Short mmCIF file of the C-alpha atoms (twelve columns), coordinates in Angstrom:
data_MODEL
# 
_entry.id   MODEL 
# 
loop_
_atom_site.group_PDB 
_atom_site.id 
_atom_site.type_symbol 
_atom_site.label_atom_id 
_atom_site.label_alt_id 
_atom_site.label_comp_id 
_atom_site.label_asym_id 
_atom_site.label_seq_id 
_atom_site.Cartn_x 
_atom_site.Cartn_y 
_atom_site.Cartn_z 
_atom_site.pdbx_PDB_model_num 
ATOM 1   C CA . MET A 1   7.745   12.963  -9.941  1 
ATOM 2   C CA . LYS A 2   6.256   11.691  -13.197 1 
ATOM 3   C CA . LYS A 3   5.080   8.079   -13.115 1 
ATOM 4   C CA . ASN A 4   5.111   5.841   -16.178 1 
ATOM 5   C CA . THR A 5   1.517   4.554   -16.150 1 
ATOM 6   C CA . LEU A 6   -0.377  1.772   -17.887 1 
ATOM 7   C CA . VAL A 7   -4.158  2.227   -18.058 1 
ATOM 8   C CA . VAL A 8   -5.909  -1.097  -18.672 1 
ATOM 9   C CA . GLY A 9   -9.509  -0.977  -19.868 1 
ATOM 10  C CA . ALA A 10  -9.205  2.459   -21.467 1 
ATOM 11  C CA . SER A 11  -12.089 3.673   -23.603 1 
ATOM 12  C CA . THR A 12  -12.641 6.590   -25.957 1 
ATOM 13  C CA . LYS A 13  -16.413 6.504   -25.390 1 
ATOM 14  C CA . PRO A 14  -17.672 9.823   -23.995 1 
ATOM 15  C CA . GLY A 15  -18.300 9.744   -20.268 1 
ATOM 16  C CA . ARG A 16  -16.060 6.760   -19.544 1 
ATOM 17  C CA . ILE A 17  -13.955 7.311   -16.451 1 
ATOM 18  C CA . SER A 18  -11.037 5.380   -17.956 1 
ATOM 19  C CA . GLY A 19  -10.792 7.894   -20.799 1 
ATOM 20  C CA . SER A 20  -10.912 10.774  -18.343 1 
ATOM 21  C CA . ALA A 21  -8.108  9.133   -16.376 1 
ATOM 22  C CA . VAL A 22  -5.892  8.868   -19.466 1 
ATOM 23  C CA . ALA A 23  -6.532  12.526  -20.296 1 
ATOM 24  C CA . ARG A 24  -5.907  13.735  -16.728 1 
ATOM 25  C CA . LEU A 25  -2.721  11.667  -16.421 1 
ATOM 26  C CA . ARG A 26  -1.377  13.189  -19.662 1 
ATOM 27  C CA . GLN A 27  -2.398  16.691  -18.598 1 
ATOM 28  C CA . ALA A 28  -0.436  16.110  -15.379 1 
ATOM 29  C CA . GLY A 29  2.595   15.172  -17.487 1 
ATOM 30  C CA . HIS A 30  2.709   11.446  -16.761 1 
ATOM 31  C CA . PRO A 31  3.837   9.137   -19.590 1 
ATOM 32  C CA . VAL A 32  0.831   6.912   -20.393 1 
ATOM 33  C CA . THR A 33  0.285   3.663   -22.265 1 
ATOM 34  C CA . ALA A 34  -3.386  2.743   -22.676 1 
ATOM 35  C CA . VAL A 35  -4.887  -0.638  -23.519 1 
ATOM 36  C CA . GLY A 36  -8.499  -0.948  -24.625 1 
ATOM 37  C CA . ARG A 37  -10.799 -3.036  -26.804 1 
ATOM 38  C CA . THR A 38  -11.428 -0.519  -29.550 1 
ATOM 39  C CA . PRO A 39  -8.930  1.565   -31.510 1 
ATOM 40  C CA . GLY A 40  -8.730  5.295   -31.068 1 
ATOM 41  C CA . SER A 41  -6.801  7.838   -29.089 1 
ATOM 42  C CA . ILE A 42  -7.187  10.066  -26.076 1 
ATOM 43  C CA . LEU A 43  -5.231  13.301  -26.454 1 
ATOM 44  C CA . ASP A 44  -1.843  12.069  -27.715 1 
ATOM 45  C CA . VAL A 45  -2.242  8.498   -26.396 1 
ATOM 46  C CA . ALA A 46  -3.170  5.817   -28.944 1 
ATOM 47  C CA . LEU A 47  -5.116  2.914   -27.466 1 
ATOM 48  C CA . GLU A 48  -3.325  -0.393  -27.860 1 
ATOM 49  C CA . LYS A 49  -5.323  -3.608  -28.225 1 
ATOM 50  C CA . GLU A 50  -2.666  -5.808  -26.600 1 
ATOM 51  C CA . LEU A 51  -0.742  -5.556  -23.368 1 
ATOM 52  C CA . PRO A 52  2.912   -4.651  -23.910 1 
ATOM 53  C CA . GLU A 53  5.595   -7.234  -23.240 1 
ATOM 54  C CA . PRO A 54  5.711   -7.629  -19.429 1 
ATOM 55  C CA . LEU A 55  9.159   -6.215  -18.739 1 
ATOM 56  C CA . LEU A 56  10.125  -5.937  -15.105 1 
ATOM 57  C CA . GLY A 57  10.030  -2.340  -13.887 1 
ATOM 58  C CA . ASP A 58  8.613   -0.789  -17.079 1 
ATOM 59  C CA . PHE A 59  5.646   0.770   -15.278 1 
ATOM 60  C CA . ASP A 60  5.527   2.650   -12.008 1 
ATOM 61  C CA . THR A 61  1.734   2.373   -11.891 1 
ATOM 62  C CA . VAL A 62  -0.932  0.219   -13.511 1 
ATOM 63  C CA . THR A 63  -4.458  1.535   -13.090 1 
ATOM 64  C CA . LEU A 64  -7.269  -0.945  -13.773 1 
ATOM 65  C CA . TYR A 65  -10.659 -0.331  -15.343 1 
ATOM 66  C CA . LEU A 66  -11.587 -3.997  -15.856 1 
ATOM 67  C CA . ALA A 67  -14.217 -5.916  -13.909 1 
ATOM 68  C CA . PRO A 68  -12.755 -8.801  -11.873 1 
ATOM 69  C CA . GLU A 69  -14.187 -11.414 -14.265 1 
ATOM 70  C CA . ASN A 70  -12.126 -9.825  -17.075 1 
ATOM 71  C CA . GLN A 71  -8.816  -9.706  -15.190 1 
ATOM 72  C CA . GLU A 72  -7.374  -13.145 -15.964 1 
ATOM 73  C CA . GLU A 73  -4.931  -11.956 -18.652 1 
ATOM 74  C CA . ILE A 74  -3.844  -8.908  -16.697 1 
ATOM 75  C CA . SER A 75  -3.334  -10.983 -13.533 1 
ATOM 76  C CA . SER A 76  -0.543  -13.090 -15.005 1 
ATOM 77  C CA . TRP A 77  0.901   -10.028 -16.782 1 
ATOM 78  C CA . LEU A 78  1.058   -8.053  -13.519 1 
ATOM 79  C CA . LEU A 79  2.837   -10.873 -11.699 1 
ATOM 80  C CA . LYS A 80  5.484   -10.953 -14.443 1 
ATOM 81  C CA . ALA A 81  5.915   -7.178  -14.856 1 
ATOM 82  C CA . LEU A 82  5.769   -6.351  -11.134 1 
ATOM 83  C CA . PRO A 83  4.923   -2.652  -11.375 1 
ATOM 84  C CA . LYS A 84  5.544   -0.613  -8.247  1 
ATOM 85  C CA . ARG A 85  1.808   0.018   -7.759  1 
ATOM 86  C CA . VAL A 86  -1.551  -1.246  -9.022  1 
ATOM 87  C CA . ILE A 87  -4.669  0.859   -8.531  1 
ATOM 88  C CA . PHE A 88  -7.965  -1.028  -8.443  1 
ATOM 89  C CA . ASN A 89  -10.485 1.651   -9.394  1 
ATOM 90  C CA . PRO A 90  -14.106 1.345   -8.163  1 
ATOM 91  C CA . GLY A 91  -15.721 -1.760  -9.649  1 
ATOM 92  C CA . THR A 92  -12.406 -3.525  -10.294 1 
ATOM 93  C CA . GLU A 93  -11.723 -4.756  -6.758  1 
ATOM 94  C CA . ASN A 94  -10.231 -8.274  -6.708  1 
ATOM 95  C CA . GLU A 95  -9.103  -9.397  -3.258  1 
ATOM 96  C CA . THR A 96  -7.279  -12.507 -4.526  1 
ATOM 97  C CA . LEU A 97  -5.246  -10.576 -7.096  1 
ATOM 98  C CA . MET A 98  -4.530  -7.819  -4.590  1 
ATOM 99  C CA . GLN A 99  -3.136  -10.353 -2.110  1 
ATOM 100 C CA . ASP A 100 -1.036  -12.043 -4.835  1 
ATOM 101 C CA . LEU A 101 0.419   -8.669  -5.809  1 
ATOM 102 C CA . LYS A 102 1.119   -7.660  -2.213  1 
ATOM 103 C CA . SER A 103 2.871   -11.007 -1.644  1 
ATOM 104 C CA . ALA A 104 5.061   -10.209 -4.664  1 
ATOM 105 C CA . GLY A 105 5.985   -6.808  -3.197  1 
ATOM 106 C CA . VAL A 106 3.608   -4.667  -5.292  1 
ATOM 107 C CA . ASP A 107 1.653   -1.847  -3.647  1 
ATOM 108 C CA . ALA A 108 -1.927  -2.861  -4.524  1 
ATOM 109 C CA . LEU A 109 -4.693  -0.512  -3.436  1 
ATOM 110 C CA . GLU A 110 -8.371  0.165   -3.924  1 
ATOM 111 C CA . ALA A 111 -8.578  3.804   -4.958  1 
ATOM 112 C CA . CYS A 112 -9.749  6.166   -7.680  1 
ATOM 113 C CA . THR A 113 -7.098  7.451   -10.055 1 
ATOM 114 C CA . LEU A 114 -9.045  10.663  -10.708 1 
ATOM 115 C CA . VAL A 115 -9.403  11.424  -6.993  1 
ATOM 116 C CA . MET A 116 -5.717  10.662  -6.425  1 
ATOM 117 C CA . LEU A 117 -4.759  13.072  -9.219  1 
ATOM 118 C CA . ALA A 118 -7.111  15.804  -7.980  1 
ATOM 119 C CA . SER A 119 -5.802  15.534  -4.424  1 
ATOM 120 C CA . GLN A 120 -2.130  15.473  -5.453  1 
ATOM 121 C CA . MET A 121 -1.762  11.922  -4.069  1 
ATOM 122 C CA . TYR A 122 -0.906  10.222  -7.354  1 
# 
């Protein structure tokens, strides 16, 4: 099943894991929206500078590539949008936000999007 995914903290810089995640998600056929600081594109996905309007149920999965100290804006967005799942990739772990999301009924987990894709667990 294809999962509508939002990648937050996406980068077009070579070697960035977030860019690899966008590319691998697209190659696996998942619809992807990517938000990053600098303009550009990864495959057919243009990087947006702003989070989309937080509409309930728009995204199956949000995968984070933002350090905890940079998660304030996304925290309130996530609690409004209530995606089905939020993946905290290595380096993005935020126990408080994870607990808030779980309390709101969101599956919040510490994992690696690339590993999940490679192991068919996405």
